[in-house]
Tab-separated table of C-alpha atoms in Angstrom:
chain	number	residue	atom	x	y	z
C	1	MET	CA	23.483	-9.094	-37.497
C	2	ASN	CA	24.370	-6.253	-35.204
C	3	ARG	CA	21.024	-6.041	-33.233
C	4	THR	CA	21.926	-2.681	-31.672
C	5	ALA	CA	18.274	-1.535	-31.446
C	6	GLU	CA	17.175	-4.738	-29.734
C	7	LYS	CA	20.063	-4.475	-27.270
C	8	VAL	CA	19.205	-0.862	-26.391
C	9	LEU	CA	15.488	-1.560	-26.051
C	10	SER	CA	16.037	-4.626	-23.909
C	11	ILE	CA	18.529	-2.852	-21.640
C	12	ILE	CA	16.094	0.024	-21.119
C	13	GLY	CA	13.413	-2.560	-20.415
C	14	VAL	CA	15.548	-4.265	-17.827
C	15	VAL	CA	16.361	-0.972	-16.107
C	16	PHE	CA	12.664	0.030	-15.961
C	17	THR	CA	11.705	-3.393	-14.696
C	18	ALA	CA	14.382	-3.265	-12.037
C	19	ILE	CA	13.205	0.142	-10.880
C	20	SER	CA	9.659	-1.216	-10.783
C	21	VAL	CA	10.772	-4.162	-8.640
C	22	VAL	CA	12.514	-1.839	-6.199
C	23	LEU	CA	9.486	0.458	-5.966
C	24	SER	CA	7.134	-2.428	-5.516
C	25	PHE	CA	9.332	-3.767	-2.692
C	26	PHE	CA	8.927	-0.410	-0.973
C	27	PHE	CA	5.160	-0.553	-1.575
C	28	LEU	CA	5.094	-4.075	-0.146
C	29	ALA	CA	7.019	-2.936	2.941
C	30	PHE	CA	4.584	-0.038	3.463
C	31	MET	CA	1.614	-2.394	3.136
C	32	LYS	CA	3.151	-4.825	5.655
C	33	LEU	CA	3.760	-1.943	8.000
C	34	PHE	CA	0.171	-0.831	7.673
C	35	THR	CA	-1.248	-4.242	8.438
C	36	THR	CA	1.140	-5.285	11.229
C	37	ASP	CA	1.722	-2.030	13.103
C	38	THR	CA	-1.537	-1.454	15.037
C	39	GLU	CA	-0.558	2.042	16.207
C	40	PHE	CA	0.131	3.212	12.607
C	41	ARG	CA	-3.141	1.714	11.386
C	42	ALA	CA	-5.126	3.129	14.270
C	43	GLU	CA	-3.677	6.584	13.638
C	44	MET	CA	-4.487	6.343	9.947
C	45	GLU	CA	-7.991	5.212	10.633
C	46	MET	CA	-8.501	8.037	13.099
C	47	ASP	CA	-7.234	10.518	10.512
C	48	LEU	CA	-9.567	9.132	7.880
C	49	TYR	CA	-12.655	9.116	10.105
C	50	SER	CA	-11.986	12.634	11.407
C	51	ASP	CA	-11.433	14.096	7.941
C	52	PRO	CA	-14.471	16.246	7.067
C	53	ASN	CA	-14.038	15.436	3.346
C	54	PHE	CA	-14.676	11.736	3.956
C	55	THR	CA	-17.897	10.090	5.016
C	56	THR	CA	-17.728	6.963	7.214
C	57	GLU	CA	-18.569	4.773	4.233
C	58	GLU	CA	-15.804	6.357	2.123
C	59	ALA	CA	-13.273	5.876	4.920
C	60	ASP	CA	-14.307	2.231	5.245
C	61	MET	CA	-13.928	1.858	1.497
C	62	VAL	CA	-10.399	3.337	1.560
C	63	LEU	CA	-9.374	0.977	4.378
C	64	SER	CA	-10.774	-2.057	2.598
C	65	ALA	CA	-8.971	-1.050	-0.612
C	66	ILE	CA	-5.708	-0.810	1.354
C	67	ASP	CA	-6.325	-4.237	2.842
C	68	PHE	CA	-6.931	-5.641	-0.671
C	69	LEU	CA	-3.738	-4.015	-2.005
C	70	GLU	CA	-1.724	-5.573	0.778
C	71	GLY	CA	-2.474	-9.035	-0.537
C	72	PHE	CA	-2.066	-7.972	-4.152
C	73	SER	CA	1.264	-6.284	-3.651
C	74	LEU	CA	3.166	-9.575	-3.167
C	75	PHE	CA	1.679	-10.791	-6.461
C	76	ILE	CA	2.943	-7.643	-8.212
C	77	VAL	CA	6.487	-8.177	-6.891
C	78	ILE	CA	6.538	-11.814	-8.003
C	79	VAL	CA	5.235	-11.008	-11.484
C	80	LEU	CA	7.795	-8.201	-11.911
C	81	ILE	CA	10.644	-10.511	-10.818
C	82	ILE	CA	9.473	-13.093	-13.430
C	83	SER	CA	9.508	-10.348	-16.053
C	84	LEU	CA	13.046	-9.279	-15.000
C	85	ILE	CA	14.337	-12.836	-15.241
C	86	ALA	CA	12.723	-13.466	-18.631
C	87	THR	CA	14.201	-10.201	-20.016
C	88	ILE	CA	17.674	-11.020	-18.747
C	89	VAL	CA	17.447	-14.513	-20.268
C	90	GLY	CA	16.404	-12.894	-23.568
C	91	ILE	CA	19.346	-10.506	-23.471
C	92	VAL	CA	21.772	-13.400	-22.853
C	93	PHE	CA	20.403	-15.333	-25.849
C	94	MET	CA	20.316	-12.285	-28.093
C	95	TRP	CA	23.656	-10.742	-27.227
C	96	ASN	CA	25.918	-12.755	-29.536
C	97	ASP	CA	23.181	-13.931	-31.936
C	98	LYS	CA	22.994	-17.282	-30.101
C	99	ASN	CA	19.265	-17.714	-30.530
C	100	PRO	CA	17.409	-14.530	-31.469
C	101	LYS	CA	14.031	-16.301	-31.854
C	102	LEU	CA	14.159	-17.515	-28.292
C	103	ALA	CA	15.310	-14.059	-27.189
C	104	GLY	CA	12.306	-12.537	-28.958
C	105	ALA	CA	9.959	-14.961	-27.245
C	106	MET	CA	11.542	-14.152	-23.850
C	107	PHE	CA	11.154	-10.447	-24.511
C	108	ILE	CA	7.484	-10.901	-25.291
C	109	ILE	CA	6.998	-13.016	-22.194
C	110	GLY	CA	8.843	-10.402	-20.143
C	111	GLY	CA	6.576	-7.731	-21.688
C	112	LEU	CA	3.446	-9.680	-20.731
C	113	PHE	CA	4.633	-10.103	-17.150
C	114	SER	CA	5.588	-6.435	-16.829
C	115	PHE	CA	1.887	-5.494	-17.152
C	116	VAL	CA	0.403	-5.446	-20.584
C	117	LEU	CA	0.483	-1.799	-21.610
C	118	SER	CA	3.237	-0.167	-19.622
C	119	LEU	CA	6.213	1.601	-21.211
C	120	THR	CA	8.446	-1.327	-20.297
C	121	SER	CA	6.212	-3.847	-21.927
C	122	ILE	CA	5.916	-1.801	-25.097
C	123	LEU	CA	9.706	-1.579	-25.377
C	124	LEU	CA	10.013	-5.368	-24.800
C	125	TYR	CA	7.320	-6.085	-27.353
C	126	ILE	CA	9.162	-4.009	-29.950
C	127	ALA	CA	12.499	-5.725	-29.156
C	128	GLY	CA	10.784	-9.125	-29.279
C	129	ILE	CA	9.240	-8.453	-32.645
C	130	MET	CA	12.527	-7.135	-34.035
C	131	CYS	CA	14.336	-10.335	-32.906
């Protein structure tokens, strides 16, 4: 079988996942900067507390959400890297019709790890079902 559609969908999925990994690395770097650089954090806190649109409770809530996202951002990076690896393994097994069933399973696993209902995961689900 030719499997052109599966190849195209999986390559698009790999590109989107790679872009997501790069963007999440930048997000992780920003979060690390926010938590380690005390001057930057103090300036941001001062801006939040002095903003007339925010109450003190809302500013505290924003700062606690940022602190939560700092711990969660490393998890996001790891999950996206697992998705990228699973998708690349699926492409390798599907490329010359070596094992299309395993490739389909890897695409579905890659779709699950690239967050359940994102565009990337939908493309990988379709490629996995077609395999």
